[in-house]
Coordinates of N, CA and C in Angstrom, one line a residue:
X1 N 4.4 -21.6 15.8 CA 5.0 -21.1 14.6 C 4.5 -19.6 14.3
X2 N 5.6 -18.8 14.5 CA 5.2 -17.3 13.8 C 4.3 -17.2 12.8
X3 N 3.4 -16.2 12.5 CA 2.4 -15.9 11.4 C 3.4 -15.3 10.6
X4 N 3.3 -15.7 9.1 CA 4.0 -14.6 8.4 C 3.2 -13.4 8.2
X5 N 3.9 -12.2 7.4 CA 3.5 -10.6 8.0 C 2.2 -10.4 7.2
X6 N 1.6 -10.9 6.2 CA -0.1 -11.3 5.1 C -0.7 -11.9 6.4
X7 N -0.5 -13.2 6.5 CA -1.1 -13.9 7.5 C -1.6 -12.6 8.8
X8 N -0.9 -12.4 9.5 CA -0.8 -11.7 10.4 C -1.5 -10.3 10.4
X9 N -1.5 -9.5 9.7 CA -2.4 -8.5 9.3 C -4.0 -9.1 8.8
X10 N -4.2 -10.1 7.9 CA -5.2 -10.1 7.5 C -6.2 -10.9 9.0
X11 N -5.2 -11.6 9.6 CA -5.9 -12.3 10.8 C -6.5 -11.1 11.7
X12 N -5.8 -9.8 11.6 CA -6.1 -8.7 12.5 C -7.1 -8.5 11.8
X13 N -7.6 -8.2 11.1 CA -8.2 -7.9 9.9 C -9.5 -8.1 10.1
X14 N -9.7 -10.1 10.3 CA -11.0 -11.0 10.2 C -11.8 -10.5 10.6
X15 N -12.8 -10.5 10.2 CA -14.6 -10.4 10.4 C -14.6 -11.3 11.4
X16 N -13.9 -12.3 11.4 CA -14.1 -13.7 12.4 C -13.2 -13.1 13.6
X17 N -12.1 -12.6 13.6 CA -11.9 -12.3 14.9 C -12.9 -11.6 16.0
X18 N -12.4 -12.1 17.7 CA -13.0 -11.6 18.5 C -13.1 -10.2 18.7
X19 N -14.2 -9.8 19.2 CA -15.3 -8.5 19.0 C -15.9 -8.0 17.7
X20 N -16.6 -6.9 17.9 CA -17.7 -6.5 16.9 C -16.9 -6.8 15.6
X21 N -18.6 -7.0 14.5 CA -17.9 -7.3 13.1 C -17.4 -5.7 12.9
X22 N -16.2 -6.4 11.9 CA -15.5 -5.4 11.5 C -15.7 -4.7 9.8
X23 N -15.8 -3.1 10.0 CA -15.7 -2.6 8.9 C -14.2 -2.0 8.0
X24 N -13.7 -2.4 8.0 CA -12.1 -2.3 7.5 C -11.3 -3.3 7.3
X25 N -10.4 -3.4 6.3 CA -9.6 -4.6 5.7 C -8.0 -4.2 6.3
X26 N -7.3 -5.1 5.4 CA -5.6 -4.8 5.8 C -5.5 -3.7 5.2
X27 N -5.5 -3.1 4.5 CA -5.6 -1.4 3.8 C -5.5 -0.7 5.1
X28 N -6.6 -0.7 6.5 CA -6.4 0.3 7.1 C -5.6 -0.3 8.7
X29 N -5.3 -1.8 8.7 CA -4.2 -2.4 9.9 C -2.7 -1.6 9.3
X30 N -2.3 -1.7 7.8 CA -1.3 -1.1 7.2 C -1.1 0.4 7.0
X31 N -2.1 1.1 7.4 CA -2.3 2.8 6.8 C -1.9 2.9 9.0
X32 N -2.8 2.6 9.4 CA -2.7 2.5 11.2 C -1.3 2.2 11.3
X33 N -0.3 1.4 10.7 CA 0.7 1.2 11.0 C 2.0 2.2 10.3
X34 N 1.5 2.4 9.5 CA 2.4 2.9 8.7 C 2.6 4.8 9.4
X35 N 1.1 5.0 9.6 CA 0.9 6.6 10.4 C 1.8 6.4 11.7
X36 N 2.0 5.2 12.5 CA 2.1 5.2 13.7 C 4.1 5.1 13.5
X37 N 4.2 4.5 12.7 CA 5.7 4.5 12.6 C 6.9 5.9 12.5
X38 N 5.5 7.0 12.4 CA 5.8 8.1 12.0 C 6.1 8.8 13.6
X39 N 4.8 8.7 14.4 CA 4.7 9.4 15.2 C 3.8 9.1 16.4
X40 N 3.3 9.5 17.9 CA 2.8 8.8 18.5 C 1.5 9.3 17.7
X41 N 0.2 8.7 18.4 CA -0.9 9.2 17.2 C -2.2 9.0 18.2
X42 N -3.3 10.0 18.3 CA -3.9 9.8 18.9 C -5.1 9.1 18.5
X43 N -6.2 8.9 19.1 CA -7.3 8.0 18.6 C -7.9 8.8 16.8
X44 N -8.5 9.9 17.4 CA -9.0 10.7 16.7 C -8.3 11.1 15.1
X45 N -7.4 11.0 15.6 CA -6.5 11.9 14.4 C -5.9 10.3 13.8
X46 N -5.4 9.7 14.1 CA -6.0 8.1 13.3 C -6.8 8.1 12.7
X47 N -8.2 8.1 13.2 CA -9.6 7.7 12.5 C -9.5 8.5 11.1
X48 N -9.5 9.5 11.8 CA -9.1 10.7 10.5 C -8.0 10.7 9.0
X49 N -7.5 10.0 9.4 CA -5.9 10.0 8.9 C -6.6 8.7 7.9
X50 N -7.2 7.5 8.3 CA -7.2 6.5 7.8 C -8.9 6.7 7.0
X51 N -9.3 7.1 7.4 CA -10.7 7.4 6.7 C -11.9 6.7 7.5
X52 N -11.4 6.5 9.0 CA -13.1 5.3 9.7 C -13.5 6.2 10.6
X53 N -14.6 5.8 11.5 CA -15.0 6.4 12.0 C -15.1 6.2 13.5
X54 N -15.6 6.3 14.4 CA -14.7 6.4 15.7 C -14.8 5.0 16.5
X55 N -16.5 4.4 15.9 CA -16.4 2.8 16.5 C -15.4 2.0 15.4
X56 N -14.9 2.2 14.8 CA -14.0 1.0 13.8 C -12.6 1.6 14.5
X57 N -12.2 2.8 14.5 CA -11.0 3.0 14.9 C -10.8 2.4 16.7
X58 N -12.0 2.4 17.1 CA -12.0 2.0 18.1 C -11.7 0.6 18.4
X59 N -12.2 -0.6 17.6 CA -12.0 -1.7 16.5 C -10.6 -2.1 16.2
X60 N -10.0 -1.1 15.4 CA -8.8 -1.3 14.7 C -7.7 -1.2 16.1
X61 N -8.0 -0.1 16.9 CA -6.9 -0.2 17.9 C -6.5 -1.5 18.9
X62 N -7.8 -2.1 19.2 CA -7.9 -3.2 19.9 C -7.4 -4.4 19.7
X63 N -7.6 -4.0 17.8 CA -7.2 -5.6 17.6 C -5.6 -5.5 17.5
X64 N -5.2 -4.1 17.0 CA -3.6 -3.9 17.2 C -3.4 -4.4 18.2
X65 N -3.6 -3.8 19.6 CA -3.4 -4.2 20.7 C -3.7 -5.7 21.3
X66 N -4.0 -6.2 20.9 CA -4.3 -7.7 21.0 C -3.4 -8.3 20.1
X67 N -2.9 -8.2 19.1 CA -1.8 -8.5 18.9 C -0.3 -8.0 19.0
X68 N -0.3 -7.3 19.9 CA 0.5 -6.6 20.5 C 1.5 -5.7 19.4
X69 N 0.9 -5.1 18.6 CA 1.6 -4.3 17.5 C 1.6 -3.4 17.9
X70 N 1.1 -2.5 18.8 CA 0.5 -0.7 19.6 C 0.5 -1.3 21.3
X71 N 0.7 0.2 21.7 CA 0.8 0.2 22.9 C 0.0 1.5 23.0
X72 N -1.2 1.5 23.7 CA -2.3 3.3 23.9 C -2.1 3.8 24.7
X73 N -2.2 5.1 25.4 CA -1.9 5.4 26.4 C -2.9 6.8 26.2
X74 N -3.3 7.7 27.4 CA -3.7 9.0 27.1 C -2.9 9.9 26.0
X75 N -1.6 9.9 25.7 CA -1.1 10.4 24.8 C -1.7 10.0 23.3
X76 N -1.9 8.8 23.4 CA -2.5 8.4 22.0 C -1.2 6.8 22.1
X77 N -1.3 6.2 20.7 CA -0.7 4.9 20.1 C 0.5 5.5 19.9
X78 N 1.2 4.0 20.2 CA 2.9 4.3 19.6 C 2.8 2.3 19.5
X79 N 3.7 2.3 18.0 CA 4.5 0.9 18.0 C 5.1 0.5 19.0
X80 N 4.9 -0.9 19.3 CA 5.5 -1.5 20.5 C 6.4 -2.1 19.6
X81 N 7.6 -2.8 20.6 CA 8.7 -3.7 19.6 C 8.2 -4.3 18.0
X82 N 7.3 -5.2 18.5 CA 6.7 -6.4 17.6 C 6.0 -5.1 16.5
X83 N 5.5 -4.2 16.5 CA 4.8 -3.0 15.8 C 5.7 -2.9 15.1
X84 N 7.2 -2.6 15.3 CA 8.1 -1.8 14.6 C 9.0 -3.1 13.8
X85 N 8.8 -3.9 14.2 CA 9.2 -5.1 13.4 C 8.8 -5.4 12.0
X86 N 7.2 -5.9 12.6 CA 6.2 -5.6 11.8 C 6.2 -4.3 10.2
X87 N 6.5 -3.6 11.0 CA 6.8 -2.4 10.1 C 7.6 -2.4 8.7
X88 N 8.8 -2.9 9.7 CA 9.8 -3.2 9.1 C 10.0 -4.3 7.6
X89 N 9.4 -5.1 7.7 CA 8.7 -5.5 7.1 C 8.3 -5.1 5.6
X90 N 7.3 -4.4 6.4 CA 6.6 -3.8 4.8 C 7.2 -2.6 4.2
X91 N 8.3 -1.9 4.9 CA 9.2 -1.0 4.4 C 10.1 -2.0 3.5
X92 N 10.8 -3.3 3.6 CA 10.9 -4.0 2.5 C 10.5 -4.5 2.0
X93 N 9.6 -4.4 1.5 CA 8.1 -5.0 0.8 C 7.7 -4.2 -0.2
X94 N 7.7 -3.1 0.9 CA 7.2 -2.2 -0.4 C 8.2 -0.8 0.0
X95 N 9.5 -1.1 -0.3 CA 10.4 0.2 -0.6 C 10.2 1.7 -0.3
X96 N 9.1 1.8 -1.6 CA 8.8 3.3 -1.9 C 7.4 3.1 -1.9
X97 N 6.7 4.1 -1.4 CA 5.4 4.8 -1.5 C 4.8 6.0 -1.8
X98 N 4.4 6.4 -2.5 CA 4.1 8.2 -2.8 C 3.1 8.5 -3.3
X99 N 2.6 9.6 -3.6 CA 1.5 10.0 -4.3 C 2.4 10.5 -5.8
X100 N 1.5 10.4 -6.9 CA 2.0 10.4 -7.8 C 1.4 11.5 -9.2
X101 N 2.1 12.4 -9.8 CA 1.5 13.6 -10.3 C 0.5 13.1 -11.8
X102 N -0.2 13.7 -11.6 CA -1.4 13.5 -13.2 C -0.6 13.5 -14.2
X103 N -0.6 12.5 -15.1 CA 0.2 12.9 -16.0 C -0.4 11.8 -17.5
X104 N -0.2 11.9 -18.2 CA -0.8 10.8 -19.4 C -1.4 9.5 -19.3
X105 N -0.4 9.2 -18.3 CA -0.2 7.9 -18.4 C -0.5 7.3 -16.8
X106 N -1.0 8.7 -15.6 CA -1.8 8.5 -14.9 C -2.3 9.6 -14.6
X107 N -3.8 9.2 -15.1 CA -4.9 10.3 -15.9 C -6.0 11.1 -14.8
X108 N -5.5 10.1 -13.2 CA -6.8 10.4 -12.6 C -6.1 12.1 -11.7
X109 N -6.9 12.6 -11.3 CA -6.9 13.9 -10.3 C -6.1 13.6 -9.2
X110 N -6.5 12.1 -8.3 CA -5.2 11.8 -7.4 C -4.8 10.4 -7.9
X111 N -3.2 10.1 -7.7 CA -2.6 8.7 -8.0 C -1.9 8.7 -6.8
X112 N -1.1 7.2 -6.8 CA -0.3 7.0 -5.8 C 0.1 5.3 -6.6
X113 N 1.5 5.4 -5.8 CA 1.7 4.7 -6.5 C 2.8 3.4 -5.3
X114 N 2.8 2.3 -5.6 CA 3.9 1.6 -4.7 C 4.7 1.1 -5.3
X115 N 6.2 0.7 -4.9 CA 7.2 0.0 -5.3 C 7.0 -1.3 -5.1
X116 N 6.8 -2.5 -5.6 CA 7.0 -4.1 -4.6 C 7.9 -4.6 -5.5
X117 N 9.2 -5.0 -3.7 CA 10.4 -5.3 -4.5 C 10.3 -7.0 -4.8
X118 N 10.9 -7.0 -5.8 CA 11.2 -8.3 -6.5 C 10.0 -9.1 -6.9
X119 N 9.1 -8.4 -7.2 CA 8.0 -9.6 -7.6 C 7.8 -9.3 -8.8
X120 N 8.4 -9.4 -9.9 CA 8.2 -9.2 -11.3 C 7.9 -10.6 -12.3
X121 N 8.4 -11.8 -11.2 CA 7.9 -12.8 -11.8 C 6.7 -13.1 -11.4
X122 N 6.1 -12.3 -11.0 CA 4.9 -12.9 -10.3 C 3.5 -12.2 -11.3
X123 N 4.1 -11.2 -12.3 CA 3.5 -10.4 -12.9 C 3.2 -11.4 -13.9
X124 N 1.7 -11.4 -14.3 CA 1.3 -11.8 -15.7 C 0.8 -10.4 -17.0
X125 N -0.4 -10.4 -16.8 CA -0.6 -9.5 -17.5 C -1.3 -8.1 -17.2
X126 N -1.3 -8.1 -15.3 CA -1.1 -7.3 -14.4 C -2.5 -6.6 -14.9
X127 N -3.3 -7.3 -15.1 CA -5.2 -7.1 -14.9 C -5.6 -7.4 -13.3
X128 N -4.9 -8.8 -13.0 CA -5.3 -9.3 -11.7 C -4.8 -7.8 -10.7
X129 N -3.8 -7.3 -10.8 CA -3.8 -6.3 -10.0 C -4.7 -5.0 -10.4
X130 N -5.1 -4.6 -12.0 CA -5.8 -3.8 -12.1 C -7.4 -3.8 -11.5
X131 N -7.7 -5.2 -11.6 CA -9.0 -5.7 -11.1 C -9.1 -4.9 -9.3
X132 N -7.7 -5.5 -8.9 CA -7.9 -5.5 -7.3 C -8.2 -4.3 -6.8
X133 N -7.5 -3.1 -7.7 CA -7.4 -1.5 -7.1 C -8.7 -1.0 -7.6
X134 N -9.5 -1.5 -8.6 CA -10.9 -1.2 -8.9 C -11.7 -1.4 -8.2
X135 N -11.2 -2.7 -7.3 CA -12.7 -3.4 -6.4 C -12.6 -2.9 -5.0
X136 N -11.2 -2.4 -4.9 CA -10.8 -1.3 -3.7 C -11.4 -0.3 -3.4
X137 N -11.7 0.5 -4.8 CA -12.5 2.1 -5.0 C -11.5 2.3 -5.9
X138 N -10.4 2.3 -6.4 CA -10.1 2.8 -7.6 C -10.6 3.3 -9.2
X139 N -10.3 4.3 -9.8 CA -10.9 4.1 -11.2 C -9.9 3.6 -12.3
X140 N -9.0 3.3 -11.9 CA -7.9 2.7 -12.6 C -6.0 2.8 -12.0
X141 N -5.8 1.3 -12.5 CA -4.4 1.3 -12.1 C -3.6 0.7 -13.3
X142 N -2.2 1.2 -13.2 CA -1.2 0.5 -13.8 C -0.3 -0.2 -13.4
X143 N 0.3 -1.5 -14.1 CA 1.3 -1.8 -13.2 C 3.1 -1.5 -14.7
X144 N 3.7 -0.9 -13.9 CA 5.0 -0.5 -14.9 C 6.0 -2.1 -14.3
X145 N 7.1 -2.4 -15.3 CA 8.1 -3.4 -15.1 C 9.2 -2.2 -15.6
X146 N 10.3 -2.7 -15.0 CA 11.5 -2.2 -15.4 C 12.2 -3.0 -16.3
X147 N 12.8 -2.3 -17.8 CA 13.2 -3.6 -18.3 C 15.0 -2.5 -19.0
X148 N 16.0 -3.1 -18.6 CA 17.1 -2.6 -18.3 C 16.8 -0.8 -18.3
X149 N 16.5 -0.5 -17.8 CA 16.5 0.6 -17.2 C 15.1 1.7 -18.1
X150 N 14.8 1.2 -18.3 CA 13.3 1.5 -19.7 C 12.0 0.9 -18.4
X151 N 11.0 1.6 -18.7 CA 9.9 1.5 -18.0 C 8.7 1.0 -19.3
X152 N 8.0 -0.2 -18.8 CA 7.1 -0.8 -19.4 C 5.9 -1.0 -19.0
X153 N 4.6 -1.2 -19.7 CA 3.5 -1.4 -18.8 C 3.3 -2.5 -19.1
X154 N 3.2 -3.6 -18.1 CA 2.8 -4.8 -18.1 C 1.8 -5.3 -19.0
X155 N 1.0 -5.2 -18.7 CA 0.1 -5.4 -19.9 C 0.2 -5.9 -21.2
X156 N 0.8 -5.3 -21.6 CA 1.4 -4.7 -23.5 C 2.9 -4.8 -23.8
X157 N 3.5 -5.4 -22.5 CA 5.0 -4.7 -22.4 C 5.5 -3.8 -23.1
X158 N 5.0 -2.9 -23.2 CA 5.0 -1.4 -24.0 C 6.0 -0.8 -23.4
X159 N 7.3 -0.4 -24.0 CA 8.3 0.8 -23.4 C 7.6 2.0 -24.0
X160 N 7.7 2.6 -22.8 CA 6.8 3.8 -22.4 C 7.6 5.2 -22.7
X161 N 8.8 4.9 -22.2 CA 10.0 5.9 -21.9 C 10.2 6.8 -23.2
X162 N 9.8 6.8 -24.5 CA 9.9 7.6 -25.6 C 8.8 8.2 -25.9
X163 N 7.8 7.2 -25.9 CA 6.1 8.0 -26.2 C 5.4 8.7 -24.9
X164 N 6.3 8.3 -23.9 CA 5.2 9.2 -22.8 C 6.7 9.8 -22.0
X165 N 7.5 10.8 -22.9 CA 8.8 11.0 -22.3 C 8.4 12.3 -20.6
X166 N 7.6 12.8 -21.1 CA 7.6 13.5 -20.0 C 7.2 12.9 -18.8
X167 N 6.0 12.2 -18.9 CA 5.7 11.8 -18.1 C 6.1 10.4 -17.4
X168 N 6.8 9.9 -17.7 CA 7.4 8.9 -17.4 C 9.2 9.6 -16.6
X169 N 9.3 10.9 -17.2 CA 10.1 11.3 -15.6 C 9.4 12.0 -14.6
X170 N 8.4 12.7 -14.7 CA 7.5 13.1 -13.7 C 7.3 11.3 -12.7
X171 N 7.2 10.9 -12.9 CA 6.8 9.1 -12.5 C 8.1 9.1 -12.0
X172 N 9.1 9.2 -12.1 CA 10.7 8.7 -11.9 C 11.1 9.4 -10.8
X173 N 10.5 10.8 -10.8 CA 11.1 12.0 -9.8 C 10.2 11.5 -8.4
X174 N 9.4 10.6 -8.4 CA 8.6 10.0 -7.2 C 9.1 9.1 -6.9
X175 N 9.0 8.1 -7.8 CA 9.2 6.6 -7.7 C 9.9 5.9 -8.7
X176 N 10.5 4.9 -8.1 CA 11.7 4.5 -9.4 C 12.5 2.7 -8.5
X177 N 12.1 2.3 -9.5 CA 12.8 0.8 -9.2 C 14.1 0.6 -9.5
X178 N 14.5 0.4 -8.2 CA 16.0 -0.3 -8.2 C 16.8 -1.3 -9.4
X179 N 16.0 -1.8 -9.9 CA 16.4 -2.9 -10.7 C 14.8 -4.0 -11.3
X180 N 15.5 -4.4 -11.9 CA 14.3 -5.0 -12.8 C 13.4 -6.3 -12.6
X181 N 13.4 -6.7 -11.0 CA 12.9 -7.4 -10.1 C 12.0 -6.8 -9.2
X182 N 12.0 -5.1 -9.3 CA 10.9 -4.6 -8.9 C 10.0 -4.1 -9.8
X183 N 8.5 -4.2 -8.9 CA 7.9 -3.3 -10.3 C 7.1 -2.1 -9.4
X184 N 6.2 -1.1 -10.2 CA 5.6 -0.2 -9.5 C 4.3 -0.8 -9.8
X185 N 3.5 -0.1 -8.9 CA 1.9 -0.3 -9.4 C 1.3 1.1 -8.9
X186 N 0.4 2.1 -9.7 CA -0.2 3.0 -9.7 C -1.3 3.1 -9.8
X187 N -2.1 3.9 -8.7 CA -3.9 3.3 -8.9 C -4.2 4.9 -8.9
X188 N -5.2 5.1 -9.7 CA -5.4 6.7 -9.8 C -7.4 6.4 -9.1
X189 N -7.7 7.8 -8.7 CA -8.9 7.5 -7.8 C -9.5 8.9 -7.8
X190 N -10.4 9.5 -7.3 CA -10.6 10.4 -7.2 C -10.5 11.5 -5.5
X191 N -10.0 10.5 -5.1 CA -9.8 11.3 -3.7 C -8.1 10.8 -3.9
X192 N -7.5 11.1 -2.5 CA -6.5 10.3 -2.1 C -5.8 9.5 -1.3
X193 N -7.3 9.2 -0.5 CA -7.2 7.7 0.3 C -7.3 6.3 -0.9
X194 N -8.6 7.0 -1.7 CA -9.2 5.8 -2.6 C -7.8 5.5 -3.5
X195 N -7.3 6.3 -3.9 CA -5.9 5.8 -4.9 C -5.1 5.1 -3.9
X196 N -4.7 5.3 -3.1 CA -4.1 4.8 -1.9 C -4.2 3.2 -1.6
X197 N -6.3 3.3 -1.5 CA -6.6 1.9 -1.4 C -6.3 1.0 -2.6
X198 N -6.5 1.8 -3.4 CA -6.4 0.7 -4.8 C -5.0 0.3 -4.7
X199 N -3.7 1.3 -4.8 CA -2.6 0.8 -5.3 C -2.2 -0.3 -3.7
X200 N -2.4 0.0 -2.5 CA -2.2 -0.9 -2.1 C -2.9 -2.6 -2.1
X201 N -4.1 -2.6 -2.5 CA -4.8 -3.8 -2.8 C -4.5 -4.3 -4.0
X202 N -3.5 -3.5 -4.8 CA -3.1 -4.3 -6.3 C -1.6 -5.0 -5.9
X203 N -0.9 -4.1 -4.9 CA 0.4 -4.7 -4.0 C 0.0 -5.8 -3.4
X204 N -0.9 -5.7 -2.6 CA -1.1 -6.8 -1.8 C -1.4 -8.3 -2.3
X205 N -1.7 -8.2 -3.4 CA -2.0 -9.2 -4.1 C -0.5 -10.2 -4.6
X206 N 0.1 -9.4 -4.9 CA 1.5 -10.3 -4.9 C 2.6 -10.8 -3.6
X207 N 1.4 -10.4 -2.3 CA 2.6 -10.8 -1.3 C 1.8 -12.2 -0.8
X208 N 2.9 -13.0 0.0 CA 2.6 -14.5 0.0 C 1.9 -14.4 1.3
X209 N 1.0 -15.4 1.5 CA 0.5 -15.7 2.3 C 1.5 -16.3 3.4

């Protein structure tokens, strides 16, 4: 039986898989994949891109390659079939991705933010995801609901859209849910890998095992 695409990443992931323990989570199998869908990519400029260092990238490639997601070559990595599948995947998963501008209502120096489609039932009072992007390296995240076309913060279900008018189109001109089965989640950090990490580990949390 196929691994579904959580399964599958986090298994690349394991501390428990074969060779050295590993320093990196699905944050950087996903960031490795997501750079590579772009372009071919060499070792170096990987490591770089994702924030490790040259024995973990050396790590991360291997276990790609053992699950046949990358294919290496002197040129550097490129997705193999099953890589670009893979991919595919989490391009509908998570729609939209961006970095996202300082604004009120995301206060830190760098944000970023993700779209995850259709999981708005899954939203309680969207701490569990604020928890996640904190324990990431984040200094704080939000998560917004769409509610007929009005932006809310989970939390408070607070419509946002009149008291924070500016910045809630600055937020729009980035990122913007289709309909009201998606929601955003924004993690603000002081670098912009760390917001990165966060908003992705507050996403990741609502996808199924």
């Amino acid at each position: 039986m196929a691994l579904t695409l959580k399964k599958l990443i986090i298994s690349t992931a394991d501390k428990k898989a074969p060779g050295p323990p590993t320093t990196f989570t699905s944050f950087h199998i996903y960031c490795a994949l997501e750079l590579l869908s772009q372009e071919q990519t060499g070792r170096n400029k990987l490591a770089d891109k994702i924030g490790v260092g040259d024995g973990t990238i050396r790590t991360i490639i291997n276990r790609l390659k053992t699950a046949e997601l990358i294919s290496n070559t002197k040129e550097g990595c490129t997705l193999t079939q099953k890589g670009q599948e893979v991919w595919q995947q989490f391009e509908q998963i998570f729609p939209q991705r961006t970095e996202i501008p300082k604004t009120e209502i995301t206060p830190s120096e760098f944000n970023y933010g993700f779209i995850v489609k259709g999981q708005r039932d899954k939203i309680k009072s969207g701490i569990d995801q604020r928890d996640a992007a904190i324990i990431a390296g984040a200094k704080r995240a939000i998560v917004l609901i769409a509610n007929q076309g009005s932006l809310h913060v989970a939390s408070v279900d607070q419509c946002i859209d009149k008291e924070y008018t500016a910045a809630t189109k600055e937020i729009r001109k980035k990122i913007n849910p289709q309909n009201d089965k998606d929601i955003i989640i924004i993690a603000g950090a002081e670098t912009p890998l760390k917001a990165k990490t966060g908003a992705f580990a507050a996403a990741w949390t609502l996808i199924d095992i």
